[in-house]
Amino acid sequence: MPRRSTSSSTGRSTGNSTAPRNRTPQPVTIRRRSFGDFVKAFFAFVALLGLVVGVPGALAVSIGWPLPSGVPSLEWLQQEITVTTFLHILTVVVWLAWAQFTACVLVEVKAALSGVGVPGRVPGAGPSQILARQLVAALLLVGATAASLTPGLSNLGHSLDGNQKPTVAAAQATPGLFAQQQEQAATTAAALAQQASHAQADAGSNAKQHGDTKYYRIQPPEGRHHDSLWEIAQRHLGDGRRYKEIYELNKDRTQPDGSKLSEASLIRPGWIMEMPGDAHGGELVEAPDASAHASSSAQQQIHDYAKSGDHAQGSHAQGGGHHAQQVSLPEQRPASDGGRQHAAPAASSSSSSAFGLPQALIGAPLLAAGLLGALGRRRRQALWQSALGAIGGRRGMEPPLPAGDAADAQDALLVGADPEGVRLLDRSLRGLAAQLAGESRDLPTVYAAWLSKGDLHLQLAQPAGKPPAPWQLGQDQTFWMLARTDAERYEDVDTAAPYPGLVSLGTMDDSRLLLNLESVPGIVSLSGREADRAAVFASVAAELATNGWSDRMTITLVGFGEDLTPLAPNRLRHLGGIDDLIETMEAETRQRRGALGAAGHDSVLTGRTGPAQHTRWAPHLVLLAAQPSAEDAVKLAELASDASRLGIGYLVGTETGDLPGAAWEMEVTSEGKLLAPLLGLELDAQLLPLATQRAVVELFVEADPEHDPQGPVPTPPFLVDISEQGRPAVYARLVGPYEIIGLDTPDGERSALLHEALALLLLHREGVHPRVLSSALWPRGVTEDVRDALLERLRVWLGADPDGTPRLSADSTGRLVLAKSVVSDLDVLRSLYHEATQGKGVNSRVVRGRLLTDALVLVRGPLLADRPEGRYRWLTHEIIDAQLPLLVADIGLALSAFHLEKDRAEKAIEALGASLNSAPADERLWNELLRATHATGDAGRLQALASDLVNRSGARGLPPRTEALLDELLPTWRSGAAAVG
């Protein structure tokens, strides 16, 4: 965002100052202070004197001190309660009420005399403090003139250079005292400049002695540039982040046009802003003193503005300079037990640096979870396609192992991912949509979502009434909040994802912001260095493409991201230039407008719930990294003007920060900060740097089933000696119930953790990063010393080989690896199958049959069948649940073929049945079972099997290959199945 040059602290304008000035002077017409104001001040003084001094005096004279002079004895406590006792108790209550009211008076007087900030709150003194505020305000309204309690007119226009007209109005000197409806007065900078010139000659030390309060007038727009509190703070306080101080001084105070400042981003030209005491610069004007020769209208204007405060009534202004919606940080509760702490412990930071894991992925739990889930689906797809023979030359049991940067990226995904958080977010949003649909209510427009200490806060574009339980109203009517404990009660519902356009931008104060790109009323612009912008665009694109809280979606990338399409080929599309984009979006905008009109919906949100939810309007999000030309920018602004209603969102990069039609403006800095001053945001940006982006894409490319289909068949990463001489020192049985042979069972509470850590290492013979291990065992985070203590116990438990080599060590990359003497039945299972099909069994039928039979005997059930509930959750990240059934099916198919070669159909059926116990959904096993049953020559048995298959298939019907096979083996199967049914 471009910054305007400012005046120096001495008040002199620089020669190249471009600060906008008021250019439409108008006369100021404001009423004078009336006699009634003095009457109110007199009665306020009498009331304060009576309440603060009269009440304690009357109590002291009439009753005295009601409390006992010494410590009460037991006999005193057992005395009968008399009327005197009751009066003493009542007197104590009155004394406490007086003390509370007196504290309120002192707080209000202090705030009034200081002239900076808002009065502090006295605990439990709501009505009392309001009364005190009104009385003090009424008194000081008149008393300030005589007693000089407020800054004076003598310094109005102080430090203004003669060649620059002041552009700020005088305003309230005692903020937040009380509010009354006043006459609206239109004021201008020219009128104030004239008043300032009259008063400047009388500037003296008196005002400086009491502290000058300075004011600023909001400037009218200059071109496409609008004034903002951030820029005012930047120019006059030296730090744009101090805009909050200006906001606090002026919020909810009636402005000259009758409006009130309710949000930091909604300010209007001509409004008055009181500034903090250290504000400087030539555009500021100081408050008038009664001794100055200023016009009475100027003095009245100040007092009228002073009467804007907590009790003024009126609607929020929506017109004027800014229309951007404020995105506020929600109020936070103490962290719940269920909230996962995603921020890596400080002790772990050194580990990350030593082992080179990308922090960009570790610090992005939702992005990492989406990428990890998509990668797992891609690898499972590759396994199934390989098993079904769809891809030639890739019938391997293992996907390629990543190496180098890709391995680091995979470890970072495992460390950073929070799949449970994604699941809760998805269920919460869909559950809310289902509840609103049940109540025949429309989905509210959501600008942003905050994940704060396990809780979910939705920030609405406007109040939408009371949310359905268990949702609650948050800090105001525009926040709906759901506690994590309540979110865990939601279950999966069959409804469309209501807010698929939510995407993480970064964190602020331990809260993660998800901006709803689909709901923005216009374009979101992003400025900053090209490399920094590219990292933000890549992060947004990757999370949108893989997140778990959306259904269908189209993401169009322009000017970047051609290499990102492997992440989600069905969602991501890349266009060559802006011309193609504009042509495409013009057509889609027309189409969506027509479709909404034909369906009778106001927006896509009403098409996602209620009777028409089957329509499921999918969002289309456009990410344009290239700087558009002025002509193209205007066209994009026209397209985006109605985009939020149509389910279309635009994120556009810009070098200058000045983009036509940009509703929300953001800037990414070289320090990794994402700034959006008009939205009140300063985030630690979520980024996906180029090197990390390439490593992630490499993982997806290597997992693609069509990648290098003619390459060599991968071998298992770890083969064991299956001969009698290769008996291991430690043997773990993982396929079925978990058992360990060769080690004593450890004592104490750490036994379960040690078993789980060993299982993870056994499933990853290539090595496990220490941070991956700790993330798997402690999903909510753990300190480095606790992790290292567990690893030391694990080393001691596993022991060493006879030659002194420890059975747990670290390789050259720092990853934990097990010695070859520690073996699992899964290692043996893979080795037996590999030896039978690619080793000695290839040339020896007898050896092949024995190896396959031994392998099938090892299968005792699913992996870690008896694992405790709540543990081993890291298995959801693994593809072993797909690998093991496929491996067992491959063994069963090979053994069946071995028996059918010698016409032993019953043996083949027995082998296939054993495999189906572990892989009941494998179509290949059922088809082979049909062939083996047909080989028995028993037509009735074959018909019964066909009927069983039809019943298992349900409404989906049999797979095409199975139907074709039945037509070949049993042409009458359809009629027979119908008869059985």
PDB file of C-alpha atoms in Angstrom, residues 27 49 62 100 225 285 341 351 380 389 405 433 452 485 495 500 512 532 566 643 652 654 657 662 681 729 844 948 969:
ATOM      1  CA  PRO A  27     -19.347  27.854   7.540  1.00  0.00           C
ATOM      2  CA  LEU A  49     -20.942  16.351  47.306  1.00  0.00           C
ATOM      3  CA  SER A  62     -25.889   8.568  63.318  1.00  0.00           C
ATOM      4  CA  GLN A 100     -17.582   1.529  45.257  1.00  0.00           C
ATOM      5  CA  HIS A 225      -6.542   6.577  -2.163  1.00  0.00           C
ATOM      6  CA  VAL A 285      -4.636  20.928  15.610  1.00  0.00           C
ATOM      7  CA  GLN A 341      -0.843 -26.879  20.541  1.00  0.00           C
ATOM      8  CA  SER A 351      16.005 -30.005  16.163  1.00  0.00           C
ATOM      9  CA  ARG A 380      -3.422 -45.717  -2.325  1.00  0.00           C
ATOM     10  CA  GLY A 389      -2.889 -54.153 -13.644  1.00  0.00           C
ATOM     11  CA  ASP A 405      14.284 -32.458   0.278  1.00  0.00           C
ATOM     12  CA  ALA A 433     -25.422 -25.940   7.792  1.00  0.00           C
ATOM     13  CA  SER A 452      -8.293 -20.052  18.785  1.00  0.00           C
ATOM     14  CA  THR A 485     -15.670 -29.957  23.386  1.00  0.00           C
ATOM     15  CA  THR A 495     -24.853 -31.948   3.494  1.00  0.00           C
ATOM     16  CA  PRO A 500     -15.364 -24.231   1.080  1.00  0.00           C
ATOM     17  CA  ARG A 512      -5.241 -18.898  13.197  1.00  0.00           C
ATOM     18  CA  ASP A 532       7.043 -13.224  -0.858  1.00  0.00           C
ATOM     19  CA  PRO A 566      -0.139 -32.491  -9.545  1.00  0.00           C
ATOM     20  CA  ALA A 643     -18.615 -12.092  -7.250  1.00  0.00           C
ATOM     21  CA  VAL A 652      -4.804 -10.602  -7.162  1.00  0.00           C
ATOM     22  CA  THR A 654       0.031  -6.153  -7.252  1.00  0.00           C
ATOM     23  CA  GLY A 657      -0.585  -1.987  -3.614  1.00  0.00           C
ATOM     24  CA  ALA A 662      -9.820  -3.982  -4.196  1.00  0.00           C
ATOM     25  CA  LEU A 681      -4.703  -7.494  10.888  1.00  0.00           C
ATOM     26  CA  ALA A 729      17.312 -61.299  18.259  1.00  0.00           C
ATOM     27  CA  SER A 844      11.599 -73.955  -8.213  1.00  0.00           C
ATOM     28  CA  ASP A 948     -23.535 -64.189  -2.419  1.00  0.00           C
ATOM     29  CA  LEU A 969     -18.536 -68.978 -16.404  1.00  0.00           C
TER      30      LEU A 969
END
